[in-house]
């Protein structure tokens, strides 16, 4: 369940809309969401887009905390940097702190596909319970298909994919995406945006909304504790 939450945090149209997006990038310099849990704001999800001809850099920053009785019960921090050439992901670097459990992902396009290295810090245990000395992080490496897209939510092309690169774990996330239909989406200012809703199942369980330009404008999912998480666009 926690893996599904993380995939949703760091996630998430084919046909004519996808073709239009390829020729007309729909975002400005920034994209920001306020994150709500059961109606209470708990954090921010921000993206920055830097364009240089066909090259594009996308940076993602997620920071949220859930408090109970004034004490932080859960904290999640994720930062990543993606390098693109057109629609092709060239490299990705991410660091995540999931309530104390730390992950590092490095990806680089190679001759045979996207070379992905993932690093997971070992669980912290008291010295009295574990007298094994300093534990090295677990490191994995594999080559994934060159056309795989990351679970960083903003790319509308995700809804046409069945396998995505999980930017927290560095593993493959399998998902089935179905179109729910047209719905109005409200922003933090109260404005309404016409959008299409998509429902994800599998390793990623969430709903995402994209407007007619292909912009990510909302997300919602159920957290591992049963609470409802919503991303509301800030304009």
Short mmCIF file of C-alpha atoms in Angstrom, two decimals:
data_model
loop_
_atom_site.label_atom_id
_atom_site.label_comp_id
_atom_site.label_asym_id
_atom_site.label_seq_id
_atom_site.Cartn_x
_atom_site.Cartn_y
_atom_site.Cartn_z
CA UNK A 1 0.00 0.00 0.00
CA UNK A 2 2.83 2.42 0.84
CA UNK A 3 4.44 1.73 -2.54
CA UNK A 4 1.17 2.63 -4.26
CA UNK A 5 1.04 5.90 -2.30
CA UNK A 6 4.60 6.73 -3.32
CA UNK A 7 3.89 5.91 -6.95
CA UNK A 8 0.87 8.18 -6.83
CA UNK A 9 2.87 10.97 -5.20
CA UNK A 10 5.53 10.98 -7.65
CA UNK A 11 3.39 10.09 -10.78
CA UNK A 12 0.49 10.88 -12.80
CA UNK A 13 -4.22 11.29 -23.95
CA UNK A 14 -3.55 9.62 -26.91
CA UNK A 15 -4.81 10.64 -30.39
CA UNK A 16 -5.10 14.27 -31.52
CA UNK A 17 -4.42 15.79 -28.08
CA UNK A 18 -1.14 13.90 -27.67
CA UNK A 19 -0.05 14.98 -31.16
CA UNK A 20 -0.82 18.61 -30.35
CA UNK A 21 1.18 18.43 -27.12
CA UNK A 22 4.21 17.11 -28.98
CA UNK A 23 4.25 20.30 -31.08
CA UNK A 24 3.07 22.79 -28.49
CA UNK A 25 4.44 22.32 -24.97
CA UNK A 26 1.49 23.21 -22.71
CA UNK A 27 3.34 24.45 -19.63
CA UNK A 28 4.87 27.76 -18.66
CA UNK A 29 7.88 28.00 -16.35
CA UNK A 30 6.21 26.55 -13.26
CA UNK A 31 3.35 24.31 -12.13
CA UNK A 32 2.26 24.17 -8.49
CA UNK A 33 -0.25 22.16 -6.48
CA UNK A 34 -1.46 22.42 -2.91
CA UNK A 35 -1.77 18.94 -1.39
CA UNK A 36 -4.77 18.20 0.83
CA UNK A 37 -5.52 15.27 3.12
CA UNK A 38 -9.19 14.91 3.98
CA UNK A 39 -9.66 18.59 3.16
CA UNK A 40 -6.68 19.88 5.20
CA UNK A 41 -3.60 21.25 3.45
CA UNK A 42 -0.49 19.21 4.21
CA UNK A 43 2.10 20.25 1.62
CA UNK A 44 3.15 21.36 -1.84
CA UNK A 45 4.07 19.76 -5.16
CA UNK A 46 6.02 22.08 -7.48
CA UNK A 47 7.53 21.67 -10.95
CA UNK A 48 9.87 23.97 -12.86
CA UNK A 49 10.32 23.72 -16.65
CA UNK A 50 13.44 25.07 -18.39
CA UNK A 51 13.51 24.92 -22.19
CA UNK A 52 16.51 25.31 -24.48
CA UNK A 53 15.53 24.48 -28.04
CA UNK A 54 14.69 20.78 -28.16
CA UNK A 55 16.25 20.24 -24.73
CA UNK A 56 14.12 20.49 -21.61
CA UNK A 57 14.88 20.19 -17.90
CA UNK A 58 12.08 19.42 -15.45
CA UNK A 59 12.64 19.68 -11.70
CA UNK A 60 10.12 18.28 -9.22
CA UNK A 61 9.85 19.07 -5.51
CA UNK A 62 7.31 17.43 -3.19
CA UNK A 63 7.17 18.23 0.51
CA UNK A 64 4.33 17.14 2.78
CA UNK A 65 3.80 16.30 6.43
CA UNK A 66 0.87 14.90 8.38
CA UNK A 67 0.58 15.94 12.01
CA UNK A 68 -1.34 14.36 14.87
CA UNK A 69 -1.71 16.18 18.20
CA UNK A 70 0.85 18.73 17.00
CA UNK A 71 3.47 16.04 16.28
CA UNK A 72 4.59 15.06 12.78
CA UNK A 73 3.29 11.53 12.20
CA UNK A 74 4.36 11.21 8.58
CA UNK A 75 6.80 13.18 6.39
CA UNK A 76 7.50 12.80 2.68
CA UNK A 77 10.10 14.73 0.69
CA UNK A 78 10.92 14.02 -2.96
CA UNK A 79 13.21 15.92 -5.33
CA UNK A 80 14.00 14.95 -8.89
CA UNK A 81 15.55 16.36 -12.04
CA UNK A 82 14.68 15.11 -15.53
CA UNK A 83 16.58 15.90 -18.75
CA UNK A 84 14.70 15.55 -22.03
CA UNK A 85 15.45 15.89 -25.73
CA UNK A 86 12.09 16.35 -27.39
CA UNK A 87 9.89 13.51 -26.12
CA UNK A 88 12.85 11.28 -25.19
CA UNK A 89 14.01 11.09 -21.55
CA UNK A 90 17.80 11.42 -21.48
CA UNK A 91 18.55 11.28 -17.76
CA UNK A 92 16.88 11.38 -14.36
CA UNK A 93 18.14 11.83 -10.82
CA UNK A 94 15.93 11.66 -7.74
CA UNK A 95 16.19 11.55 -3.96
CA UNK A 96 13.31 10.63 -1.66
CA UNK A 97 12.84 10.58 2.09
CA UNK A 98 9.70 8.54 2.79
CA UNK A 99 9.21 9.06 6.52
CA UNK A 100 12.88 8.28 7.21
CA UNK A 101 13.37 5.61 4.53
CA UNK A 102 15.69 7.03 1.88
CA UNK A 103 15.89 6.21 -1.83
CA UNK A 104 18.14 7.41 -4.67
CA UNK A 105 17.50 6.81 -8.38
CA UNK A 106 19.85 7.58 -11.27
CA UNK A 107 18.92 6.95 -14.90
CA UNK A 108 20.89 7.62 -18.08
CA UNK A 109 20.05 6.88 -21.69
CA UNK A 110 22.44 4.34 -23.19
CA UNK A 111 22.85 2.45 -26.43
CA UNK A 112 20.40 -0.29 -25.40
CA UNK A 113 17.86 1.69 -23.41
CA UNK A 114 17.56 3.60 -20.15
CA UNK A 115 20.19 2.43 -17.65
CA UNK A 116 18.65 2.73 -14.16
CA UNK A 117 20.49 2.49 -10.85
CA UNK A 118 18.50 2.45 -7.61
CA UNK A 119 19.81 2.79 -4.09
CA UNK A 120 17.83 2.01 -0.95
CA UNK A 121 19.15 2.79 2.50
CA UNK A 122 18.83 -0.07 5.02
CA UNK A 123 16.26 0.13 7.78
CA UNK A 124 17.54 1.87 10.90
CA UNK A 125 17.69 -0.50 13.88
CA UNK A 126 19.00 -0.03 17.44
CA UNK A 127 22.65 -1.02 17.95
CA UNK A 128 21.70 -3.44 20.72
CA UNK A 129 19.44 -5.33 18.32
CA UNK A 130 21.90 -5.41 15.43
CA UNK A 131 25.62 -5.72 15.98
CA UNK A 132 26.55 -5.92 12.30
CA UNK A 133 28.29 -2.58 12.05
CA UNK A 134 27.65 -0.07 9.26
CA UNK A 135 25.19 -1.42 6.69
CA UNK A 136 25.69 -0.58 3.05
CA UNK A 137 22.71 0.55 0.99
CA UNK A 138 21.04 -1.92 -1.35
CA UNK A 139 21.95 -1.09 -4.96
CA UNK A 140 20.23 -2.44 -8.04
CA UNK A 141 20.83 -1.85 -11.74
CA UNK A 142 18.86 -2.71 -14.87
CA UNK A 143 18.26 -1.52 -18.42
CA UNK A 144 14.68 -0.45 -19.18
CA UNK A 145 13.09 0.33 -22.57
CA UNK A 146 14.27 3.61 -24.07
CA UNK A 147 10.71 4.91 -24.48
CA UNK A 148 9.63 4.39 -20.85
CA UNK A 149 8.16 7.47 -19.14
CA UNK A 150 8.69 8.44 -15.48
CA UNK A 151 5.90 8.63 -12.90
CA UNK A 152 6.29 12.38 -12.52
CA UNK A 153 2.63 13.10 -13.36
CA UNK A 154 3.03 16.08 -15.68
CA UNK A 155 3.48 14.16 -18.95
CA UNK A 156 0.10 13.43 -20.54
CA UNK A 157 1.71 10.65 -22.56
CA UNK A 158 1.59 8.52 -19.40
CA UNK A 159 -2.08 7.70 -19.94
CA UNK A 160 -1.15 5.71 -23.03
CA UNK A 161 1.49 3.61 -21.25
CA UNK A 162 1.14 0.35 -19.32
CA UNK A 163 4.60 0.46 -17.70
CA UNK A 164 6.24 3.54 -16.12
CA UNK A 165 9.54 4.21 -14.38
CA UNK A 166 8.88 4.76 -10.68
CA UNK A 167 10.93 7.84 -9.80
CA UNK A 168 11.12 6.91 -6.10
CA UNK A 169 12.12 3.24 -6.31
CA UNK A 170 13.74 3.10 -9.75
CA UNK A 171 11.57 0.09 -10.62
CA UNK A 172 8.86 -0.55 -13.18
CA UNK A 173 5.29 0.35 -12.18
CA UNK A 174 2.60 -1.50 -14.12
CA UNK A 175 -0.69 0.34 -14.57
CA UNK A 176 -3.93 0.13 -16.50
CA UNK A 177 -5.37 3.55 -17.39
CA UNK A 178 -9.01 4.03 -18.35
CA UNK A 179 -10.80 7.20 -19.42
CA UNK A 180 -13.56 8.20 -16.99
CA UNK A 181 -14.85 11.24 -18.90
CA UNK A 182 -15.07 14.99 -18.90
CA UNK A 183 -15.26 16.83 -15.59
CA UNK A 184 -14.80 20.43 -14.36
CA UNK A 185 -11.76 20.96 -12.13
CA UNK A 186 -11.57 23.77 -9.58
CA UNK A 187 -8.29 25.52 -8.77
CA UNK A 188 -7.28 27.11 -5.46
CA UNK A 189 -8.61 30.45 -6.74
CA UNK A 190 -12.03 28.98 -7.48
CA UNK A 191 -11.60 29.06 -11.26
CA UNK A 192 -12.94 26.08 -13.21
CA UNK A 193 -11.01 24.18 -15.90
CA UNK A 194 -12.57 21.70 -18.34
CA UNK A 195 -10.59 18.46 -18.11
CA UNK A 196 -10.62 14.74 -18.82
CA UNK A 197 -10.36 12.32 -15.91
CA UNK A 198 -8.23 9.15 -16.08
CA UNK A 199 -8.33 6.26 -13.61
CA UNK A 200 -5.16 4.25 -12.85
CA UNK A 201 -5.15 0.72 -11.42
CA UNK A 202 -2.37 -1.78 -10.75
CA UNK A 203 0.86 -0.65 -9.08
CA UNK A 204 -0.44 2.93 -9.40
CA UNK A 205 -3.90 3.61 -7.99
CA UNK A 206 -5.08 7.14 -8.50
CA UNK A 207 -7.09 9.52 -10.68
CA UNK A 208 -5.54 12.28 -12.77
CA UNK A 209 -7.11 15.11 -14.74
CA UNK A 210 -5.59 16.72 -17.87
CA UNK A 211 -7.05 19.76 -19.61
CA UNK A 212 -7.56 20.15 -23.37
CA UNK A 213 -3.99 21.42 -23.81
CA UNK A 214 -2.54 18.35 -22.12
CA UNK A 215 -1.76 20.06 -18.80
CA UNK A 216 -1.91 18.10 -15.57
CA UNK A 217 -4.52 19.99 -13.49
CA UNK A 218 -5.53 17.65 -10.64
CA UNK A 219 -4.82 14.33 -8.92
CA UNK A 220 -6.58 12.30 -6.22
CA UNK A 221 -5.94 8.97 -4.52
CA UNK A 222 -6.44 7.03 -1.30
CA UNK A 223 -3.43 6.89 1.01
CA UNK A 224 -2.29 3.74 2.84
CA UNK A 225 -4.17 4.86 5.97
CA UNK A 226 -7.46 5.24 4.08
CA UNK A 227 -7.36 9.05 3.93
CA UNK A 228 -8.12 10.95 0.71
CA UNK A 229 -5.27 12.90 -0.87
CA UNK A 230 -6.05 15.64 -3.42
CA UNK A 231 -3.78 17.81 -5.53
CA UNK A 232 -5.40 21.20 -6.24
CA UNK A 233 -3.85 23.41 -8.91
CA UNK A 234 -2.53 26.76 -7.72
CA UNK A 235 -3.01 29.63 -10.19
#
